[in-house]
Amino acid sequence: MRRATAVFSRAAARVLGHARLAHARTHTLPHARHTCAALRGHALQALCPLSRGVVTRASQYSFPARTIRSLLADPAALGTQVTVNGWVRSLRRQKSAAFVDLDDGSALAGLQVVMDGDSPLAPSIKTGTALRISGTLVHVSGKKQAVEVAATDIVILGDCDSGTYPLHKARLPLDHLRENQHLRSRTRTFGAIWRAHEFMLVSTPILTSHDCEGGGEAFRVLTDETLKSHVDCAVASAMRDAAPQDGDKNAMPLAVPQEFFGKPVYATVSGQLHAEFLASALSRVYTLGPTFRAEKSQSTRHLAEFWMLEAEACFLTDVSQLLDLAEAKIKHVVGHLLDAVPADLAFFDEFVERGLIAKLERVRDEPFARVTYTEAVSLLQQTAARGAKDAPSWEFPVKWGLPLQSEHEKHLAQEIFGKPVFVTDYPKEFKPFYMKASAAAAAGATSAPGETVACTDLLVPKIGELVGGSLREDRLDVLRRRVTECGLSEEEYQWYLDLRRYGSVPHGGYGMGFERFLGFVTGVTNLRDLIPAPRYFENCRY
């Protein structure tokens, strides 16, 4: 797969290069058009193998939780204390011991864990339960697997309702698994289908019945036949309403549109929710593909169709771990581009953004800044209150409880910090339902005047928001309450709630707009110049 990904990326770069030369905006330099396309291909190539040791010149990033696959491949781990996370695939109980087959999605075989049969936790552990287990990795003979963990500490991360859990040890027919697509990736069959790297590239659907962000800016998908059905129903409804009052309106049947999928369906605004149900079996996944927003904007910062890199990882317990992951990936890709396409970057440095290479070298080598939303609002208010001639005059007010606008985001990254900055812990009111509540503020930190969620936006100079992510709410009762508070249908999100009902674990993820990333590394600020055939409000050529 690694080779196939590289071949695809090179082919994509060639195709995009020809497309850019043929269709790019006429005022753009021809060499810049070709250079953008080539650099897009190199960036895609660097992003695709998300889990190859994410190495930068500054440091080597290490994921906070080891996988079973990495333990089985590490001879030095034998005889040492290890900690693993995963879901119980099966459990055998004997008088003196219990044997757990633990699976985290990273390896076909899983890992056997031996625990004390008298442990008070033993009765609570069932198939599907999510566990964190610490113990000694020991050698065993005469077994299918050469090692096992002698458990010394066990933590139940998420209980599992065994009465309704649709998976069990016996081989299950594919028809049954198709009815439980949000859980089937926990089986050996589907785990083997998806598995490639520790972070697995997965394909999330383009058509979906959900608006992940809850902004109501999704494109509705209709066939010609369905559209005609809606028109016919509207005409029939109008005729029914216009019927004489003394007529029997009830005798006129109420017309119902014939939906192709039996329900309204939309072009995806994010693959996050689908990536979550894959991560709940495979631990770490990512997707890179097109997303769509029906935003009526002519801004150069918005497209109706754009590409998103989205990553989801289980066993993240603190928002700082999510920040570490996103920062390491960006540093890795920037370092790759500095090494792979120095001539192209030099061209952009000379003709598009002076100092671009020096900026990218700082991104690669220096740590990103980190502040809370509350601290960011305070900094912006202090800047505006100085009264100096160069003090910014905001078009939109800066006040706790209001979203940060593009002008605020750019000022934070460009003027106050002069480098990428993570802003965390935004107010709950204007964030999606799935975000987890913030942990208690650290000692010495500025306290927020309202409820906040464990989320982040990465802001970068000239672009503004580049990455958005959060810890996901993993408590069933809290998530159900949030679904209701946000006016969503619990029935429609039942499958999403199931992920918390059957072995829930702490997890999180982020999304990065690929065209915005290209704008940051090239200095080209108009997103329409960074995608082969841009689609935006009132424009869909080719």
PDB file of C-alpha atoms in Angstrom, residues 43-251:
ATOM      1  CA  ALA A  43       2.452  17.534   0.222  1.00  0.00           C
ATOM      2  CA  LEU A  44      -0.064  14.768  -0.504  1.00  0.00           C
ATOM      3  CA  GLN A  45       2.794  12.263  -0.622  1.00  0.00           C
ATOM      4  CA  ALA A  46       4.046  13.395   2.779  1.00  0.00           C
ATOM      5  CA  LEU A  47       0.569  13.425   4.356  1.00  0.00           C
ATOM      6  CA  CYS A  48      -0.544   9.974   3.227  1.00  0.00           C
ATOM      7  CA  PRO A  49       1.776   7.783   5.377  1.00  0.00           C
ATOM      8  CA  LEU A  50       0.525   9.469   8.551  1.00  0.00           C
ATOM      9  CA  SER A  51       1.939   6.892  10.915  1.00  0.00           C
ATOM     10  CA  ARG A  52       5.432   6.323   9.596  1.00  0.00           C
ATOM     11  CA  GLY A  53       7.598   7.586  12.447  1.00  0.00           C
ATOM     12  CA  VAL A  54       6.580  11.230  12.400  1.00  0.00           C
ATOM     13  CA  VAL A  55      10.067  12.673  12.595  1.00  0.00           C
ATOM     14  CA  THR A  56      11.152  16.291  12.502  1.00  0.00           C
ATOM     15  CA  ARG A  57      14.570  17.838  12.879  1.00  0.00           C
ATOM     16  CA  ALA A  58      13.432  19.239  16.221  1.00  0.00           C
ATOM     17  CA  SER A  59      12.259  15.989  17.812  1.00  0.00           C
ATOM     18  CA  GLN A  60      10.780  12.556  17.233  1.00  0.00           C
ATOM     19  CA  TYR A  61       7.107  12.393  18.089  1.00  0.00           C
ATOM     20  CA  SER A  62       5.904   9.380  20.054  1.00  0.00           C
ATOM     21  CA  PHE A  63       2.223   8.549  20.383  1.00  0.00           C
ATOM     22  CA  PRO A  64       1.171   8.477  24.072  1.00  0.00           C
ATOM     23  CA  ALA A  65      -0.145   4.878  23.898  1.00  0.00           C
ATOM     24  CA  ARG A  66       1.731   1.932  22.380  1.00  0.00           C
ATOM     25  CA  THR A  67      -0.070  -0.470  20.053  1.00  0.00           C
ATOM     26  CA  ILE A  68      -0.150  -4.236  20.387  1.00  0.00           C
ATOM     27  CA  ARG A  69       1.499  -4.468  16.985  1.00  0.00           C
ATOM     28  CA  SER A  70       4.470  -2.372  18.115  1.00  0.00           C
ATOM     29  CA  LEU A  71       4.920  -4.480  21.263  1.00  0.00           C
ATOM     30  CA  LEU A  72       4.896  -7.758  19.338  1.00  0.00           C
ATOM     31  CA  ALA A  73       7.538  -6.383  16.972  1.00  0.00           C
ATOM     32  CA  ASP A  74       9.831  -5.070  19.744  1.00  0.00           C
ATOM     33  CA  PRO A  75      12.198  -7.708  21.228  1.00  0.00           C
ATOM     34  CA  ALA A  76      13.416  -5.162  23.800  1.00  0.00           C
ATOM     35  CA  ALA A  77       9.930  -5.028  25.349  1.00  0.00           C
ATOM     36  CA  LEU A  78      10.160  -8.627  26.588  1.00  0.00           C
ATOM     37  CA  GLY A  79      10.467  -8.740  30.368  1.00  0.00           C
ATOM     38  CA  THR A  80       9.575  -5.055  30.813  1.00  0.00           C
ATOM     39  CA  GLN A  81       6.548  -3.271  32.235  1.00  0.00           C
ATOM     40  CA  VAL A  82       4.162  -2.316  29.444  1.00  0.00           C
ATOM     41  CA  THR A  83       0.765  -0.642  29.147  1.00  0.00           C
ATOM     42  CA  VAL A  84      -1.722  -1.544  26.413  1.00  0.00           C
ATOM     43  CA  ASN A  85      -5.235  -0.392  25.574  1.00  0.00           C
ATOM     44  CA  GLY A  86      -7.923  -2.206  23.665  1.00  0.00           C
ATOM     45  CA  TRP A  87     -11.251  -4.021  23.535  1.00  0.00           C
ATOM     46  CA  VAL A  88     -11.965  -7.499  24.897  1.00  0.00           C
ATOM     47  CA  ARG A  89     -12.393  -9.865  21.984  1.00  0.00           C
ATOM     48  CA  SER A  90     -13.004 -12.885  24.231  1.00  0.00           C
ATOM     49  CA  LEU A  91     -12.615 -13.943  27.877  1.00  0.00           C
ATOM     50  CA  ARG A  92     -11.931 -17.348  29.488  1.00  0.00           C
ATOM     51  CA  ARG A  93     -12.271 -17.747  33.225  1.00  0.00           C
ATOM     52  CA  GLN A  94     -10.617 -20.450  35.351  1.00  0.00           C
ATOM     53  CA  LYS A  95     -10.424 -20.828  39.124  1.00  0.00           C
ATOM     54  CA  SER A  96      -7.111 -19.107  39.597  1.00  0.00           C
ATOM     55  CA  ALA A  97      -6.826 -16.984  36.455  1.00  0.00           C
ATOM     56  CA  ALA A  98      -8.729 -15.296  33.672  1.00  0.00           C
ATOM     57  CA  PHE A  99      -7.450 -14.999  30.104  1.00  0.00           C
ATOM     58  CA  VAL A 100      -8.368 -11.954  28.065  1.00  0.00           C
ATOM     59  CA  ASP A 101      -7.886 -11.743  24.294  1.00  0.00           C
ATOM     60  CA  LEU A 102      -7.244  -8.008  23.885  1.00  0.00           C
ATOM     61  CA  ASP A 103      -7.527  -6.280  20.507  1.00  0.00           C
ATOM     62  CA  ASP A 104      -6.686  -2.674  19.599  1.00  0.00           C
ATOM     63  CA  GLY A 105      -7.092  -3.042  15.838  1.00  0.00           C
ATOM     64  CA  SER A 106      -3.363  -2.865  15.081  1.00  0.00           C
ATOM     65  CA  ALA A 107      -2.709  -6.615  14.633  1.00  0.00           C
ATOM     66  CA  LEU A 108      -4.680  -9.659  13.546  1.00  0.00           C
ATOM     67  CA  ALA A 109      -3.729 -11.839  16.520  1.00  0.00           C
ATOM     68  CA  GLY A 110      -4.383  -9.438  19.373  1.00  0.00           C
ATOM     69  CA  LEU A 111      -2.632 -10.007  22.722  1.00  0.00           C
ATOM     70  CA  GLN A 112      -3.388 -12.464  25.503  1.00  0.00           C
ATOM     71  CA  VAL A 113      -3.560 -10.970  28.979  1.00  0.00           C
ATOM     72  CA  VAL A 114      -3.467 -13.122  32.098  1.00  0.00           C
ATOM     73  CA  MET A 115      -5.172 -11.649  35.150  1.00  0.00           C
ATOM     74  CA  ASP A 116      -5.930 -12.879  38.657  1.00  0.00           C
ATOM     75  CA  GLY A 117      -9.159 -14.850  38.651  1.00  0.00           C
ATOM     76  CA  ASP A 118     -10.051 -13.358  42.050  1.00  0.00           C
ATOM     77  CA  SER A 119      -9.745  -9.762  40.795  1.00  0.00           C
ATOM     78  CA  PRO A 120     -12.808  -7.719  41.815  1.00  0.00           C
ATOM     79  CA  LEU A 121     -12.908  -6.352  38.267  1.00  0.00           C
ATOM     80  CA  ALA A 122     -13.176  -9.800  36.651  1.00  0.00           C
ATOM     81  CA  PRO A 123     -17.013 -10.024  36.803  1.00  0.00           C
ATOM     82  CA  SER A 124     -17.308  -6.611  35.118  1.00  0.00           C
ATOM     83  CA  ILE A 125     -15.152  -7.552  32.121  1.00  0.00           C
ATOM     84  CA  LYS A 126     -17.172  -8.770  29.153  1.00  0.00           C
ATOM     85  CA  THR A 127     -16.721  -9.057  25.408  1.00  0.00           C
ATOM     86  CA  GLY A 128     -16.501  -5.506  24.037  1.00  0.00           C
ATOM     87  CA  THR A 129     -15.302  -3.901  27.288  1.00  0.00           C
ATOM     88  CA  ALA A 130     -12.536  -1.319  26.767  1.00  0.00           C
ATOM     89  CA  LEU A 131      -9.519  -1.804  29.057  1.00  0.00           C
ATOM     90  CA  ARG A 132      -6.186  -0.244  29.915  1.00  0.00           C
ATOM     91  CA  ILE A 133      -3.843  -2.977  31.177  1.00  0.00           C
ATOM     92  CA  SER A 134      -0.381  -2.653  32.723  1.00  0.00           C
ATOM     93  CA  GLY A 135       1.872  -5.601  33.440  1.00  0.00           C
ATOM     94  CA  THR A 136       4.949  -7.536  32.418  1.00  0.00           C
ATOM     95  CA  LEU A 137       5.387  -8.783  28.860  1.00  0.00           C
ATOM     96  CA  VAL A 138       6.523 -12.404  29.296  1.00  0.00           C
ATOM     97  CA  HIS A 139       7.546 -15.236  26.995  1.00  0.00           C
ATOM     98  CA  VAL A 140       5.263 -18.279  26.763  1.00  0.00           C
ATOM     99  CA  SER A 141       5.828 -21.575  24.958  1.00  0.00           C
ATOM    100  CA  GLY A 142       3.385 -23.836  23.189  1.00  0.00           C
ATOM    101  CA  LYS A 143       1.017 -20.998  22.422  1.00  0.00           C
ATOM    102  CA  LYS A 144      -0.188 -19.401  19.194  1.00  0.00           C
ATOM    103  CA  GLN A 145       1.534 -16.238  20.371  1.00  0.00           C
ATOM    104  CA  ALA A 146       5.028 -16.176  21.834  1.00  0.00           C
ATOM    105  CA  VAL A 147       4.277 -13.526  24.462  1.00  0.00           C
ATOM    106  CA  GLU A 148       1.529 -12.477  26.829  1.00  0.00           C
ATOM    107  CA  VAL A 149       1.006  -9.820  29.477  1.00  0.00           C
ATOM    108  CA  ALA A 150       0.916 -10.799  33.140  1.00  0.00           C
ATOM    109  CA  ALA A 151      -1.448  -8.061  34.343  1.00  0.00           C
ATOM    110  CA  THR A 152      -0.687  -6.097  37.499  1.00  0.00           C
ATOM    111  CA  ASP A 153      -3.141  -3.221  36.981  1.00  0.00           C
ATOM    112  CA  ILE A 154      -6.420  -3.088  35.049  1.00  0.00           C
ATOM    113  CA  VAL A 155      -8.599  -0.047  34.354  1.00  0.00           C
ATOM    114  CA  ILE A 156     -12.029  -0.310  32.728  1.00  0.00           C
ATOM    115  CA  LEU A 157     -12.157   2.578  30.249  1.00  0.00           C
ATOM    116  CA  GLY A 158     -15.611   1.793  28.930  1.00  0.00           C
ATOM    117  CA  ASP A 159     -18.224  -0.780  29.923  1.00  0.00           C
ATOM    118  CA  CYS A 160     -20.141  -2.784  27.338  1.00  0.00           C
ATOM    119  CA  ASP A 161     -23.813  -3.737  27.447  1.00  0.00           C
ATOM    120  CA  SER A 162     -23.406  -7.451  26.799  1.00  0.00           C
ATOM    121  CA  GLY A 163     -27.165  -7.944  26.500  1.00  0.00           C
ATOM    122  CA  THR A 164     -27.390  -5.886  23.302  1.00  0.00           C
ATOM    123  CA  TYR A 165     -23.790  -5.955  21.998  1.00  0.00           C
ATOM    124  CA  PRO A 166     -24.136  -7.387  18.471  1.00  0.00           C
ATOM    125  CA  LEU A 167     -20.637  -8.942  18.281  1.00  0.00           C
ATOM    126  CA  HIS A 168     -19.445 -12.108  19.996  1.00  0.00           C
ATOM    127  CA  LYS A 169     -16.689 -14.712  19.718  1.00  0.00           C
ATOM    128  CA  ALA A 170     -18.477 -16.990  17.244  1.00  0.00           C
ATOM    129  CA  ARG A 171     -18.055 -16.334  13.549  1.00  0.00           C
ATOM    130  CA  LEU A 172     -20.697 -13.872  12.405  1.00  0.00           C
ATOM    131  CA  PRO A 173     -22.327 -13.835   8.945  1.00  0.00           C
ATOM    132  CA  LEU A 174     -21.553 -10.832   6.761  1.00  0.00           C
ATOM    133  CA  ASP A 175     -25.272 -10.015   6.514  1.00  0.00           C
ATOM    134  CA  HIS A 176     -25.332  -9.492  10.285  1.00  0.00           C
ATOM    135  CA  LEU A 177     -22.204  -7.323  10.158  1.00  0.00           C
ATOM    136  CA  ARG A 178     -23.687  -5.161   7.393  1.00  0.00           C
ATOM    137  CA  GLU A 179     -26.485  -4.271   9.801  1.00  0.00           C
ATOM    138  CA  ASN A 180     -23.875  -3.100  12.316  1.00  0.00           C
ATOM    139  CA  GLN A 181     -21.390  -1.249  10.124  1.00  0.00           C
ATOM    140  CA  HIS A 182     -20.398   1.140  12.937  1.00  0.00           C
ATOM    141  CA  LEU A 183     -19.074  -1.825  14.982  1.00  0.00           C
ATOM    142  CA  ARG A 184     -18.009  -4.436  12.393  1.00  0.00           C
ATOM    143  CA  SER A 185     -14.440  -3.086  12.173  1.00  0.00           C
ATOM    144  CA  ARG A 186     -13.808  -4.745  15.560  1.00  0.00           C
ATOM    145  CA  THR A 187     -14.010  -8.164  13.901  1.00  0.00           C
ATOM    146  CA  ARG A 188     -10.919  -9.915  12.522  1.00  0.00           C
ATOM    147  CA  THR A 189     -12.350  -9.892   9.002  1.00  0.00           C
ATOM    148  CA  PHE A 190     -12.870  -6.164   8.701  1.00  0.00           C
ATOM    149  CA  GLY A 191      -9.821  -5.279  10.787  1.00  0.00           C
ATOM    150  CA  ALA A 192      -7.729  -7.205   8.250  1.00  0.00           C
ATOM    151  CA  ILE A 193      -9.444  -5.392   5.365  1.00  0.00           C
ATOM    152  CA  TRP A 194      -8.661  -1.921   6.704  1.00  0.00           C
ATOM    153  CA  ARG A 195      -5.272  -2.533   8.289  1.00  0.00           C
ATOM    154  CA  ALA A 196      -2.152  -1.043   6.679  1.00  0.00           C
ATOM    155  CA  HIS A 197      -0.260   1.167   9.167  1.00  0.00           C
ATOM    156  CA  GLU A 198      -0.599   2.093  12.839  1.00  0.00           C
ATOM    157  CA  PHE A 199      -2.550   5.091  11.539  1.00  0.00           C
ATOM    158  CA  MET A 200      -4.673   3.468   8.855  1.00  0.00           C
ATOM    159  CA  LEU A 201      -5.860   5.305   5.761  1.00  0.00           C
ATOM    160  CA  VAL A 202      -9.618   4.781   5.535  1.00  0.00           C
ATOM    161  CA  SER A 203     -12.189   5.926   3.006  1.00  0.00           C
ATOM    162  CA  THR A 204     -15.137   7.719   4.573  1.00  0.00           C
ATOM    163  CA  PRO A 205     -18.323   8.210   2.528  1.00  0.00           C
ATOM    164  CA  ILE A 206     -19.007  11.284   0.434  1.00  0.00           C
ATOM    165  CA  LEU A 207     -22.781  10.798   0.788  1.00  0.00           C
ATOM    166  CA  THR A 208     -24.112  10.985   4.348  1.00  0.00           C
ATOM    167  CA  SER A 209     -27.335  11.493   6.266  1.00  0.00           C
ATOM    168  CA  HIS A 210     -25.646  13.745   8.863  1.00  0.00           C
ATOM    169  CA  ASP A 211     -24.379  17.322   9.030  1.00  0.00           C
ATOM    170  CA  CYS A 212     -21.329  16.721  11.230  1.00  0.00           C
ATOM    171  CA  GLU A 213     -20.640  20.362  12.056  1.00  0.00           C
ATOM    172  CA  GLY A 214     -24.294  21.211  12.640  1.00  0.00           C
ATOM    173  CA  GLY A 215     -23.991  24.435  10.638  1.00  0.00           C
ATOM    174  CA  GLY A 216     -26.765  23.635   8.178  1.00  0.00           C
ATOM    175  CA  GLU A 217     -24.479  24.389   5.210  1.00  0.00           C
ATOM    176  CA  ALA A 218     -24.612  20.954   3.581  1.00  0.00           C
ATOM    177  CA  PHE A 219     -25.456  20.266  -0.078  1.00  0.00           C
ATOM    178  CA  ARG A 220     -28.613  18.162  -0.479  1.00  0.00           C
ATOM    179  CA  VAL A 221     -28.288  15.242  -2.905  1.00  0.00           C
ATOM    180  CA  LEU A 222     -31.276  14.722  -5.246  1.00  0.00           C
ATOM    181  CA  THR A 223     -31.712  12.636  -8.375  1.00  0.00           C
ATOM    182  CA  ASP A 224     -33.799  14.090 -11.227  1.00  0.00           C
ATOM    183  CA  GLU A 225     -36.552  11.639 -10.318  1.00  0.00           C
ATOM    184  CA  THR A 226     -36.469  12.656  -6.648  1.00  0.00           C
ATOM    185  CA  LEU A 227     -36.518  16.345  -7.575  1.00  0.00           C
ATOM    186  CA  LYS A 228     -39.585  15.768  -9.788  1.00  0.00           C
ATOM    187  CA  SER A 229     -41.185  13.891  -6.885  1.00  0.00           C
ATOM    188  CA  HIS A 230     -40.649  16.917  -4.605  1.00  0.00           C
ATOM    189  CA  VAL A 231     -42.193  19.241  -7.211  1.00  0.00           C
ATOM    190  CA  ASP A 232     -45.193  16.936  -7.702  1.00  0.00           C
ATOM    191  CA  CYS A 233     -45.694  16.733  -3.931  1.00  0.00           C
ATOM    192  CA  ALA A 234     -45.539  20.528  -3.598  1.00  0.00           C
ATOM    193  CA  VAL A 235     -48.170  20.911  -6.346  1.00  0.00           C
ATOM    194  CA  ALA A 236     -50.386  18.246  -4.748  1.00  0.00           C
ATOM    195  CA  SER A 237     -50.045  19.912  -1.350  1.00  0.00           C
ATOM    196  CA  ALA A 238     -50.980  23.301  -2.815  1.00  0.00           C
ATOM    197  CA  MET A 239     -54.070  21.793  -4.500  1.00  0.00           C
ATOM    198  CA  ARG A 240     -55.058  20.132  -1.219  1.00  0.00           C
ATOM    199  CA  ASP A 241     -54.751  23.443   0.647  1.00  0.00           C
ATOM    200  CA  ALA A 242     -56.790  25.214  -2.041  1.00  0.00           C
ATOM    201  CA  ALA A 243     -59.656  22.694  -1.892  1.00  0.00           C
ATOM    202  CA  PRO A 244     -63.041  24.154  -0.828  1.00  0.00           C
ATOM    203  CA  GLN A 245     -63.567  24.345   2.904  1.00  0.00           C
ATOM    204  CA  ASP A 246     -66.670  22.192   2.691  1.00  0.00           C
ATOM    205  CA  GLY A 247     -64.806  19.547   0.740  1.00  0.00           C
ATOM    206  CA  ASP A 248     -63.372  16.481   2.397  1.00  0.00           C
ATOM    207  CA  LYS A 249     -59.657  17.292   2.446  1.00  0.00           C
ATOM    208  CA  ASN A 250     -58.946  14.138   4.373  1.00  0.00           C
ATOM    209  CA  ALA A 251     -60.061  12.141   1.367  1.00  0.00           C
TER     210      ALA A 251
END
